[in-house]
CSV table of C-alpha atoms and ligand atoms in Angstrom, one decimal:
chain,number,residue,atom,x,y,z
A,1,MET,CA,0.0,0.0,0.0
A,2,ILE,CA,1.5,3.3,-1.1
A,3,GLY,CA,0.0,6.7,-0.5
A,4,VAL,CA,0.0,9.0,-3.5
A,5,LEU,CA,0.3,12.7,-2.5
A,6,ASP,CA,-0.5,15.5,-4.9
A,7,GLY,CA,2.5,16.6,-6.9
A,8,GLU,CA,4.9,14.3,-5.1
A,9,LYS,CA,7.0,11.4,-6.4
A,10,ILE,CA,6.8,7.9,-5.0
A,11,HIS,CA,10.1,7.4,-3.2
A,12,HIS,CA,10.7,3.7,-3.3
A,13,ASP,CA,9.8,2.8,-6.9
A,14,ILE,CA,10.3,-0.5,-8.7
A,15,ASP,CA,12.1,0.4,-11.9
A,16,GLY,CA,9.9,3.4,-12.4
A,17,VAL,CA,6.7,1.3,-12.5
A,18,LEU,CA,4.9,3.1,-9.8
A,19,ASN,CA,5.8,6.6,-10.8
A,20,GLY,CA,4.9,5.6,-14.4
A,21,LEU,CA,1.5,4.7,-13.2
A,22,VAL,CA,1.1,8.1,-11.7
A,23,ALA,CA,2.4,9.8,-14.8
A,24,ALA,CA,0.0,7.8,-17.0
A,25,GLY,CA,-2.9,9.1,-14.8
A,26,GLU,CA,-3.8,5.6,-13.8
A,27,ALA,CA,-2.8,6.2,-10.1
A,28,LYS,CA,-4.1,9.5,-8.8
A,29,ALA,CA,-3.6,11.6,-5.6
A,30,LYS,CA,-7.4,12.1,-5.4
A,31,HIS,CA,-8.4,11.0,-2.0
A,32,ARG,CA,-9.3,7.2,-1.9
A,33,HIS,CA,-8.5,6.7,-5.5
A,34,LEU,CA,-7.1,3.2,-6.1
A,35,ALA,CA,-4.8,1.7,-8.7
A,36,VAL,CA,-3.2,-1.7,-8.7
A,37,THR,CA,-0.1,-3.0,-10.4
A,38,HIS,CA,2.2,-6.0,-10.3
A,39,ALA,CA,6.0,-5.6,-9.9
A,40,ASP,CA,8.8,-7.3,-8.3
A,41,GLY,CA,6.6,-10.4,-7.5
A,42,LYS,CA,4.2,-8.3,-5.4
A,43,ARG,CA,1.0,-6.4,-5.9
A,44,TRP,CA,1.1,-2.7,-5.3
A,45,VAL,CA,-1.9,-0.7,-4.4
A,46,LEU,CA,-1.6,3.0,-4.9
A,47,VAL,CA,-4.0,5.0,-2.8
A,48,GLY,CA,-4.8,8.7,-3.2
A,49,LEU,CA,-4.1,10.7,-0.1
A,50,GLY,CA,-4.8,14.2,-1.6
A,51,LYS,CA,-2.6,17.2,-0.8
A,52,ARG,CA,0.2,16.9,1.8
A,53,ASP,CA,-0.8,20.2,3.6
A,54,GLU,CA,-4.4,18.9,3.8
A,55,LEU,CA,-3.5,15.4,5.1
A,56,ASP,CA,-4.9,14.4,8.4
A,57,ALA,CA,-5.5,11.3,10.4
A,58,GLU,CA,-9.1,10.9,9.4
A,59,LYS,CA,-8.3,11.1,5.7
A,60,VAL,CA,-5.8,8.4,6.2
A,61,ARG,CA,-8.2,6.1,8.2
A,62,VAL,CA,-10.6,6.4,5.3
A,63,ALA,CA,-7.9,5.8,2.7
A,64,ALA,CA,-6.7,2.8,4.6
A,65,ALA,CA,-10.2,1.4,4.6
A,66,SER,CA,-10.4,1.8,0.8
A,67,ALA,CA,-7.0,0.2,0.4
A,68,LEU,CA,-7.9,-2.8,2.6
A,69,GLY,CA,-11.1,-3.3,0.5
A,70,ARG,CA,-9.1,-3.6,-2.7
A,71,ALA,CA,-6.4,-5.8,-1.0
A,72,ARG,CA,-9.2,-8.2,0.1
A,73,GLU,CA,-10.6,-8.3,-3.5
A,74,LEU,CA,-7.1,-9.3,-4.5
A,75,GLY,CA,-7.0,-12.0,-1.8
A,76,ALA,CA,-4.0,-10.5,-0.2
A,77,GLY,CA,-3.1,-12.1,3.2
A,78,ARG,CA,-0.2,-9.9,4.2
A,79,LEU,CA,-0.4,-6.1,3.9
A,80,CYS,CA,2.5,-3.8,3.9
A,81,TRP,CA,1.8,-0.1,4.3
A,82,GLU,CA,4.5,2.4,3.4
A,83,VAL,CA,4.1,5.4,5.6
A,84,PRO,CA,4.4,8.6,3.6
A,85,HIS,CA,7.7,10.5,4.3
A,86,LYS,CA,7.9,13.3,6.8
A,87,VAL,CA,4.5,13.0,8.4
A,88,GLY,CA,3.5,13.0,12.0
A,89,SER,CA,3.2,9.8,14.0
A,90,GLU,CA,-0.6,10.2,14.0
A,91,ILE,CA,-0.6,9.3,10.3
A,92,ALA,CA,1.0,5.9,11.0
A,93,ALA,CA,-1.5,5.4,13.8
A,94,ALA,CA,-4.3,6.2,11.5
A,95,ILE,CA,-3.1,3.6,9.0
A,96,VAL,CA,-3.3,1.0,11.7
A,97,GLU,CA,-6.7,2.2,13.0
A,98,GLY,CA,-8.2,2.5,9.6
A,99,THR,CA,-7.1,-1.0,8.6
A,100,LEU,CA,-8.0,-2.8,11.8
A,101,LEU,CA,-11.4,-1.0,12.2
A,102,SER,CA,-12.4,-1.8,8.6
A,103,ALA,CA,-11.2,-5.4,8.9
A,104,TYR,CA,-13.8,-5.9,11.7
A,105,ARG,CA,-16.6,-8.3,11.1
A,106,PHE,CA,-19.4,-9.5,13.4
A,107,ASP,CA,-20.2,-13.0,12.1
A,108,ARG,CA,-20.6,-15.0,15.3
A,109,PHE,CA,-24.2,-15.7,14.5
A,110,LYS,CA,-23.6,-16.9,10.9
A,111,SER,CA,-23.8,-20.6,10.9
A,112,LYS,CA,-21.5,-20.9,7.9
A,113,PRO,CA,-18.3,-18.8,8.1
A,114,PRO,CA,-18.5,-16.1,5.4
A,115,GLU,CA,-15.9,-16.2,2.7
A,116,ASP,CA,-14.8,-12.7,3.4
A,117,ASN,CA,-13.4,-12.8,7.0
A,118,GLY,CA,-12.3,-9.2,6.9
A,119,GLY,CA,-8.6,-10.1,6.7
A,120,PRO,CA,-5.7,-9.4,6.5
A,121,ASP,CA,-3.6,-12.0,8.4
A,122,ALA,CA,-0.9,-9.5,9.0
A,123,LEU,CA,-0.2,-5.8,8.7
A,124,VAL,CA,3.3,-4.5,8.3
A,125,VAL,CA,4.0,-0.8,8.7
A,126,SER,CA,7.1,0.3,6.8
A,127,ALA,CA,8.8,3.6,7.7
A,128,HIS,CA,12.2,5.2,8.0
A,129,ASP,CA,11.8,5.8,11.8
A,130,ASP,CA,11.1,3.2,14.4
A,131,LEU,CA,7.3,3.3,14.8
A,132,THR,CA,7.0,0.3,17.0
A,133,ALA,CA,5.5,2.2,19.9
A,134,VAL,CA,3.1,4.2,17.8
A,135,VAL,CA,1.9,1.1,15.9
A,136,THR,CA,1.5,-1.0,19.1
A,137,GLN,CA,-0.5,1.8,20.8
A,138,ALA,CA,-2.8,2.2,17.7
A,139,GLN,CA,-3.4,-1.5,17.7
A,140,ILE,CA,-4.4,-1.4,21.3
A,141,VAL,CA,-6.9,1.4,20.6
A,142,ALA,CA,-8.3,-0.3,17.5
A,143,ARG,CA,-8.8,-3.6,19.3
A,144,ALA,CA,-10.6,-1.8,22.2
A,145,VAL,CA,-12.9,0.0,19.7
A,146,ASN,CA,-13.6,-3.4,18.1
A,147,ALA,CA,-14.3,-4.9,21.5
A,148,ALA,CA,-16.8,-2.1,22.2
A,149,ARG,CA,-18.4,-3.0,18.8
A,150,ASN,CA,-18.7,-6.6,19.8
A,151,LEU,CA,-20.7,-5.5,22.9
A,152,GLN,CA,-22.9,-3.3,20.8
A,153,ASN,CA,-23.6,-5.7,18.0
A,154,THR,CA,-24.4,-8.7,20.3
A,155,PRO,CA,-28.2,-9.0,20.4
A,156,ALA,CA,-30.0,-8.0,23.6
A,157,ASN,CA,-31.1,-11.5,24.5
A,158,GLU,CA,-27.4,-12.2,25.1
A,159,MET,CA,-26.1,-8.7,25.9
A,160,THR,CA,-28.0,-8.3,29.2
A,161,PRO,CA,-26.9,-6.1,32.0
A,162,ARG,CA,-25.3,-9.1,33.6
A,163,HIS,CA,-23.3,-9.7,30.4
A,164,ILE,CA,-22.2,-6.0,30.4
A,165,ALA,CA,-21.1,-6.5,34.0
A,166,ASP,CA,-19.2,-9.7,33.1
A,167,ALA,CA,-17.4,-7.8,30.3
A,168,ALA,CA,-16.4,-5.1,32.9
A,169,ARG,CA,-15.2,-7.8,35.3
A,170,GLY,CA,-13.0,-9.1,32.5
A,171,LEU,CA,-11.0,-5.9,32.7
A,172,ARG,CA,-9.9,-6.8,36.2
A,173,GLU,CA,-7.0,-8.7,34.7
A,174,LEU,CA,-5.5,-5.4,33.5
A,175,LYS,CA,-3.0,-3.8,35.9
A,176,GLY,CA,-4.4,-0.9,37.9
A,177,VAL,CA,-8.1,-1.7,37.3
A,178,THR,CA,-10.7,-2.5,39.9
A,179,VAL,CA,-14.3,-3.3,39.2
A,180,GLU,CA,-17.4,-3.3,41.4
A,181,VAL,CA,-20.9,-4.3,40.5
A,182,GLU,CA,-24.1,-3.6,42.4
A,183,GLY,CA,-27.5,-5.1,41.5
A,184,ARG,CA,-31.1,-4.1,42.3
A,185,GLU,CA,-30.5,-4.3,46.0
A,186,GLY,CA,-27.4,-2.1,45.7
A,187,LEU,CA,-29.4,0.6,43.8
A,188,GLN,CA,-32.0,0.6,46.6
A,189,ARG,CA,-29.2,0.8,49.3
A,190,LEU,CA,-27.6,3.7,47.5
A,191,GLY,CA,-30.9,5.6,47.2
A,192,MET,CA,-30.8,5.4,43.4
A,193,GLY,CA,-34.6,5.6,42.9
A,194,SER,CA,-34.1,7.2,39.5
A,195,PHE,CA,-31.9,4.4,38.0
A,196,ALA,CA,-33.9,1.7,39.9
A,197,CYS,CA,-37.3,2.8,38.5
A,198,VAL,CA,-36.1,2.1,34.9
A,199,ALA,CA,-35.0,-1.4,35.9
A,200,GLN,CA,-38.2,-2.0,37.9
A,201,GLY,CA,-40.2,-3.6,35.0
A,202,SER,CA,-37.4,-5.9,33.8
A,203,ALA,CA,-36.8,-9.5,34.7
A,204,GLU,CA,-33.1,-8.9,34.2
A,205,GLU,CA,-31.0,-7.7,37.2
A,206,PRO,CA,-29.7,-4.2,36.6
A,207,ALA,CA,-26.0,-3.5,37.1
A,208,LEU,CA,-24.3,-0.4,38.5
A,209,ILE,CA,-20.7,-0.9,37.4
A,210,THR,CA,-17.9,1.1,38.9
A,211,LEU,CA,-14.4,0.8,37.5
A,212,GLN,CA,-11.3,2.5,38.7
A,213,TYR,CA,-8.0,2.8,37.0
A,214,GLU,CA,-4.8,4.1,38.7
A,215,GLY,CA,-2.0,4.6,36.2
A,216,PRO,CA,1.7,4.5,36.9
A,217,ASN,CA,2.8,7.9,38.5
A,218,ALA,CA,-0.6,9.2,37.8
A,219,SER,CA,-1.2,12.9,38.1
A,220,GLY,CA,-3.9,15.3,37.1
A,221,PRO,CA,-7.6,15.5,38.0
A,222,LEU,CA,-9.6,12.3,38.6
A,223,LEU,CA,-11.5,11.8,35.3
A,224,GLY,CA,-15.0,10.5,35.6
A,225,LEU,CA,-16.5,8.7,32.6
A,226,VAL,CA,-20.2,7.8,32.8
A,227,GLY,CA,-22.0,5.6,30.2
A,228,LYS,CA,-25.6,4.7,29.5
A,229,ALA,CA,-26.0,1.0,28.9
A,230,VAL,CA,-29.7,0.3,28.4
A,231,THR,CA,-29.3,-3.1,26.9
A,232,PHE,CA,-32.7,-2.9,25.3
A,233,ASP,CA,-35.0,0.2,25.2
A,234,THR,CA,-38.6,-0.7,24.5
A,235,GLY,CA,-39.7,2.7,25.8
A,236,GLY,CA,-41.4,0.9,28.8
A,237,ILE,CA,-45.0,1.8,29.4
A,238,SER,CA,-44.6,4.8,27.0
A,239,ILE,CA,-43.8,2.0,24.5
A,240,LYS,CA,-42.0,2.8,21.2
A,241,ASN,CA,-43.6,1.8,17.9
A,242,ALA,CA,-42.2,-1.3,16.1
A,243,ASN,CA,-40.4,0.7,13.5
A,244,LYS,CA,-36.7,-0.1,13.9
A,245,MET,CA,-37.2,-1.1,17.5
A,246,SER,CA,-34.5,-3.8,17.0
A,247,ASP,CA,-32.0,-0.9,16.8
A,248,MET,CA,-32.6,-0.4,20.5
A,249,LYS,CA,-30.2,-3.2,21.3
A,250,PHE,CA,-27.6,-0.4,20.6
A,251,ASP,CA,-28.9,1.7,23.5
A,252,MET,CA,-26.0,0.4,25.6
A,253,SER,CA,-23.4,2.1,23.3
A,254,GLY,CA,-22.4,4.7,25.8
A,255,GLY,CA,-21.5,2.0,28.3
A,256,ALA,CA,-19.7,0.0,25.6
A,257,ALA,CA,-17.6,3.1,24.8
A,258,VAL,CA,-16.7,3.6,28.4
A,259,LEU,CA,-15.6,-0.1,28.8
A,260,GLY,CA,-13.6,0.1,25.6
A,261,ALA,CA,-11.9,3.3,26.7
A,262,MET,CA,-11.0,1.8,30.1
A,263,GLU,CA,-9.6,-1.3,28.4
A,264,ALA,CA,-7.4,0.9,26.1
A,265,ILE,CA,-6.4,3.4,28.8
A,266,ALA,CA,-5.3,0.6,31.1
A,267,GLU,CA,-3.5,-1.4,28.4
A,268,LEU,CA,-1.7,1.8,27.3
A,269,ARG,CA,-0.7,2.3,31.0
A,270,LEU,CA,-1.6,6.0,30.7
A,271,PRO,CA,-0.5,7.9,33.8
A,272,VAL,CA,-4.0,9.0,34.7
A,273,ARG,CA,-6.7,8.3,37.3
A,274,VAL,CA,-10.1,7.4,36.0
A,275,VAL,CA,-13.4,6.4,37.7
A,276,ALA,CA,-15.9,5.0,35.3
A,277,VAL,CA,-19.6,4.3,36.0
A,278,VAL,CA,-21.8,2.3,33.7
A,279,GLY,CA,-25.5,2.0,34.3
A,280,ALA,CA,-26.8,-1.2,32.7
A,281,THR,CA,-30.5,-2.1,32.6
A,282,GLU,CA,-33.3,-3.0,30.3
A,283,ASN,CA,-36.3,-0.7,29.8
A,284,MET,CA,-39.3,-2.9,29.7
A,285,PRO,CA,-43.1,-2.6,30.0
A,286,ALA,CA,-44.5,-4.8,32.7
A,287,GLY,CA,-47.2,-5.1,35.4
A,288,ASN,CA,-44.7,-3.7,37.9
A,289,ALA,CA,-43.0,-1.2,35.6
A,290,VAL,CA,-42.7,2.5,36.4
A,291,LYS,CA,-45.7,4.4,35.1
A,292,PRO,CA,-46.1,8.0,33.7
A,293,GLY,CA,-47.0,10.2,36.6
A,294,ASP,CA,-44.9,8.2,39.1
A,295,VAL,CA,-42.5,10.2,41.3
A,296,VAL,CA,-39.1,8.8,42.2
A,297,THR,CA,-36.2,10.1,44.3
A,298,ALA,CA,-32.7,10.2,42.9
A,299,ALA,CA,-29.6,9.5,44.9
A,300,ASN,CA,-28.9,13.3,45.3
A,301,GLY,CA,-32.3,13.8,46.8
A,302,THR,CA,-33.9,15.3,43.6
A,303,THR,CA,-37.6,14.2,43.2
A,304,ILE,CA,-38.5,13.4,39.6
A,305,GLU,CA,-41.9,13.1,38.0
A,306,ILE,CA,-41.8,10.5,35.3
A,307,ILE,CA,-43.8,11.9,32.4
A,308,ASN,CA,-42.5,9.5,29.7
A,309,THR,CA,-40.9,6.2,30.6
A,310,ASP,CA,-39.1,6.3,27.2
A,311,ALA,CA,-36.9,9.1,28.5
A,312,GLU,CA,-35.1,6.5,30.7
A,313,GLY,CA,-31.5,7.2,29.7
A,314,ARG,CA,-31.4,10.5,31.7
A,315,LEU,CA,-32.9,8.6,34.7
A,316,VAL,CA,-30.1,6.1,34.7
A,317,LEU,CA,-27.4,8.7,34.1
A,318,ALA,CA,-28.7,11.0,36.8
A,319,ASP,CA,-27.8,8.5,39.5
A,320,CYS,CA,-24.6,7.4,37.7
A,321,LEU,CA,-23.4,11.0,37.6
A,322,THR,CA,-24.1,11.4,41.3
A,323,HIS,CA,-22.2,8.2,41.9
A,324,ALA,CA,-19.2,9.4,39.9
A,325,VAL,CA,-19.2,12.7,41.9
A,326,ASN,CA,-19.4,10.8,45.2
A,327,ARG,CA,-16.4,8.7,44.1
A,328,GLY,CA,-14.5,12.0,43.7
A,329,ALA,CA,-14.5,12.7,40.0
A,330,GLU,CA,-13.0,16.1,39.3
A,331,ARG,CA,-13.9,16.2,35.6
A,332,LEU,CA,-17.0,14.5,34.2
A,333,VAL,CA,-18.0,13.2,30.7
A,334,ASP,CA,-21.0,11.2,30.1
A,335,ILE,CA,-21.8,9.4,26.9
A,336,ALA,CA,-25.3,8.2,25.9
A,337,THR,CA,-27.6,7.4,23.0
A,338,LEU,CA,-29.9,9.8,24.7
A,339,THR,CA,-32.2,11.5,22.2
A,340,GLY,CA,-33.7,11.0,18.8
A,341,SER,CA,-33.5,14.8,18.4
A,342,ILE,CA,-29.8,14.8,18.1
A,343,MET,CA,-30.1,12.8,14.9
A,344,THR,CA,-32.5,15.4,13.5
A,345,ALA,CA,-30.0,18.1,14.4
A,346,LEU,CA,-26.7,16.5,13.5
A,347,GLY,CA,-27.3,13.3,11.6
A,348,ASN,CA,-24.7,10.6,11.7
A,349,THR,CA,-21.6,12.7,11.4
A,350,HIS,CA,-21.3,14.6,14.7
A,351,ALA,CA,-22.2,13.8,18.3
A,352,GLY,CA,-23.8,16.5,20.3
A,353,LEU,CA,-21.6,18.1,22.9
A,354,PHE,CA,-23.0,19.9,25.9
A,355,ALA,CA,-20.9,21.3,28.7
A,356,SER,CA,-21.1,23.3,31.8
A,357,ASP,CA,-17.5,24.6,31.5
A,358,ASP,CA,-15.9,26.2,28.5
A,359,ASP,CA,-12.4,25.0,29.2
A,360,TRP,CA,-13.6,21.4,29.7
A,361,ALA,CA,-15.7,21.7,26.5
A,362,ALA,CA,-12.7,22.8,24.6
A,363,GLN,CA,-10.6,19.9,25.9
A,364,VAL,CA,-13.2,17.4,25.0
A,365,ALA,CA,-13.7,19.0,21.5
A,366,ALA,CA,-9.9,18.9,20.9
A,367,ALA,CA,-9.8,15.2,21.8
A,368,ALA,CA,-12.7,14.7,19.4
A,369,THR,CA,-10.9,16.4,16.5
A,370,THR,CA,-7.8,14.3,17.1
A,371,SER,CA,-9.7,11.1,17.3
A,372,GLY,CA,-11.8,11.8,14.2
A,373,GLU,CA,-15.0,11.4,16.3
A,374,THR,CA,-16.4,14.8,15.6
A,375,VAL,CA,-18.6,16.7,17.9
A,376,TRP,CA,-20.7,19.9,17.7
A,377,ARG,CA,-21.4,21.9,20.8
A,378,LEU,CA,-25.1,22.8,21.4
A,379,PRO,CA,-26.5,25.0,24.1
A,380,LEU,CA,-27.3,24.5,27.7
A,381,HIS,CA,-29.5,27.4,29.0
A,382,ASP,CA,-31.7,28.0,32.1
A,383,ASP,CA,-34.7,28.3,29.9
A,384,TYR,CA,-34.4,24.6,28.9
A,385,ALA,CA,-34.4,23.8,32.6
A,386,LYS,CA,-37.7,25.7,33.1
A,387,ALA,CA,-39.3,23.4,30.5
A,388,LEU,CA,-38.9,20.6,33.1
A,389,ASP,CA,-40.6,22.4,36.1
A,390,SER,CA,-43.0,19.9,37.6
A,391,ASP,CA,-46.2,20.8,39.5
A,392,ILE,CA,-45.6,18.2,42.2
A,393,ALA,CA,-41.9,17.2,42.1
A,394,ASP,CA,-38.6,19.0,41.7
A,395,VAL,CA,-38.4,18.2,38.0
A,396,MET,CA,-40.1,16.2,35.3
A,397,ASN,CA,-38.1,13.8,33.1
A,398,VAL,CA,-39.5,15.4,29.8
A,399,ASN,CA,-41.8,18.1,28.8
A,400,GLU,CA,-44.6,17.3,26.3
A,401,ALA,CA,-43.7,20.1,23.9
A,402,ARG,CA,-40.6,18.2,22.8
A,403,LYS,CA,-38.8,21.3,21.6
A,404,ALA,CA,-35.0,21.3,21.7
A,405,GLY,CA,-35.1,17.7,23.0
A,406,SER,CA,-31.4,17.2,23.2
A,407,SER,CA,-30.7,20.5,25.1
A,408,VAL,CA,-33.6,19.8,27.5
A,409,ALA,CA,-32.2,16.3,28.2
A,410,ALA,CA,-28.7,17.8,28.8
A,411,GLN,CA,-30.2,20.4,31.2
A,412,PHE,CA,-31.8,17.6,33.1
A,413,LEU,CA,-28.5,15.8,33.5
A,414,GLN,CA,-26.7,18.9,34.6
A,415,ARG,CA,-28.7,18.9,37.9
A,416,PHE,CA,-26.8,15.8,38.9
A,417,THR,CA,-23.3,17.0,38.2
A,418,ALA,CA,-22.8,18.9,41.5
A,419,ASP,CA,-21.0,21.7,39.6
A,420,VAL,CA,-18.1,19.4,38.7
A,421,PRO,CA,-16.9,20.5,35.2
A,422,TRP,CA,-19.0,18.3,33.0
A,423,ALA,CA,-19.5,17.4,29.4
A,424,HIS,CA,-22.2,15.3,27.9
A,425,LEU,CA,-22.0,13.5,24.5
A,426,ASP,CA,-25.2,12.5,22.9
A,427,ILE,CA,-24.3,9.7,20.5
A,428,ALA,CA,-27.7,8.6,19.3
A,429,GLY,CA,-26.6,9.5,15.7
A,430,THR,CA,-23.1,8.2,15.7
A,431,ALA,CA,-23.1,5.0,17.8
A,432,TRP,CA,-24.1,2.8,14.9
A,433,GLY,CA,-24.7,2.9,11.2
A,434,THR,CA,-22.4,5.9,10.6
A,435,GLY,CA,-21.6,4.8,7.1
A,436,LYS,CA,-17.9,5.7,7.7
A,437,PRO,CA,-15.8,3.5,5.4
A,438,TYR,CA,-14.0,2.0,8.4
A,439,ALA,CA,-17.2,1.4,10.3
A,440,ALA,CA,-19.9,1.0,7.7
A,441,LYS,CA,-22.4,-1.2,9.4
A,442,GLY,CA,-23.5,-2.0,13.0
A,443,GLY,CA,-21.9,-0.5,16.1
A,444,SER,CA,-19.1,2.0,15.5
A,445,GLY,CA,-17.4,2.0,18.9
A,446,TRP,CA,-17.8,5.7,18.9
A,447,GLY,CA,-16.2,7.4,21.8
A,448,VAL,CA,-13.4,4.9,22.6
A,449,ARG,CA,-10.8,6.8,20.6
A,450,LEU,CA,-12.1,10.2,21.9
A,451,PHE,CA,-11.8,9.1,25.6
A,452,VAL,CA,-8.3,7.7,25.0
A,453,GLU,CA,-7.3,11.1,23.5
A,454,LEU,CA,-8.9,12.9,26.4
A,455,ALA,CA,-7.0,10.8,28.9
A,456,ARG,CA,-3.8,11.5,27.0
A,457,SER,CA,-4.6,15.2,27.0
A,458,LEU,CA,-4.8,15.1,30.8
A,459,THR,CA,-1.2,14.0,31.0
A,460,ARG,CA,0.1,16.9,29.0
B,1,LIG,N1,-32.6,5.5,23.4
B,1,LIG,C1,-33.5,6.6,23.1
B,1,LIG,C2,-32.9,7.6,22.1
B,1,LIG,C3,-32.7,7.1,20.7
B,1,LIG,C4,-33.8,7.0,19.8
B,1,LIG,C5,-31.5,6.7,20.3
B,1,LIG,C6,-33.6,6.6,18.5
B,1,LIG,C7,-31.3,6.2,19.0
B,1,LIG,C8,-32.3,6.2,18.2
B,1,LIG,C9,-34.0,7.3,24.3
B,1,LIG,O1,-34.1,6.5,25.5
B,1,LIG,C10,-35.4,7.8,24.0
B,1,LIG,O2,-36.2,7.0,23.9
B,1,LIG,N2,-35.5,9.2,23.9
B,1,LIG,C11,-36.7,9.7,23.6
B,1,LIG,C12,-36.9,10.9,24.5
B,1,LIG,C13,-38.3,11.5,24.5
B,1,LIG,C14,-39.3,10.5,25.1
B,1,LIG,C15,-38.3,12.8,25.2
B,1,LIG,C16,-36.7,10.2,22.2
B,1,LIG,O3,-35.6,10.8,21.7
B,1,LIG,O4,-37.6,10.1,21.4
B,2,LIG,MN1,-36.0,5.6,25.6
B,3,LIG,ZN1,-32.9,4.9,25.5
């Protein structure tokens, strides 16, 4: 695999074959353009990377995905990528990420193994400098993203809250990681009436999962990551219609991203301290389910009038945020497939970013830019909070007007952040089916890379 940059010669040619291909116009610098030739007993894929001064990691991830697609058509088992000369290490990392993410397949439930297993058997990264560390780290991150995608794609009959908790417990084998799990009784004991009411109508035991990571020579603020892991969201008594309801197995994507991030951060041995809280439950209708009009009390004492049981994510997150604050989090980010409205606003390209603190918002946004998981900041405002004034309780979980649904939801969450600098990522549009060339179908693992970058930024 050789990248073609606009106006530049290919450095390691085979008797002029490769530059000849460029000169003939068969290989082009146009981004993602592909040309194939045979020389020196090997096959060469020339991949357009555009202009050098416009080159960034995301373009390279996408180009690497295209190149892998062609290599697979050619039946190549071993790939060698030549890193373009004089680029930053993020470009080599992007080659690894783009390749490993697009090689991902979820075929566990196919009774016959598909012919295309995603491939390749091996990826060799060729460069003038020693990139061992960069490549190893990128591989750790890509594998953690793919692990999150496995959690996402696994159907909800298997991916129950208990199964999410088991996945979290599996991280105990990583140095510096501790994992605690509380069930229904624990939620009651901790006064988490908000989280508990969502789980109330489900036969599956909910799981409040708390992970802690203490890196070597860790410094900086205690980072709190909070993830929504509703393993299936029927809407509850305010039941959803049947249209695409099967997608609601992905309503645990925030929790999957948090687990993937903890895996990567711990494997990378980043010198940071993290407390992660994942709230896992089903949201089911049942004879004993929470009903519209019920009032519950959250762990921080806030009373909530449940107007719509389908606005369950914020109820779970409310108590998980309080829990992260109680565990001493000094910076908070939550991640959740929270509102359909965010898809209306931003589609599948950006996640919604809401934040109570401009510096923290900027740090999260910078991590998003580096990771290629783009975000767009949307407003928090006291007027959105007023929309949730209840006649009989402190707050309602939704208002019937349904205007600015994502901002109103974020405003609800802010009540549970105890003034700790907090950012909220609404990933309902980006968690699956993004159509990105390296994550075309199913779960995208969105957020894992962003959280790794955020943790890295705390060490600088
Ligand atoms: N999990 C959904 C949000 C969602 C919807 C994510 C579609 C991805 C695709 C969430 O729990 C929900 O149901 N939100 C409601 C809130 C409403 C009742 C205020 C929504 O967005 O419709
Ligand atoms: Mn819902
Ligand atoms: Zn939901």
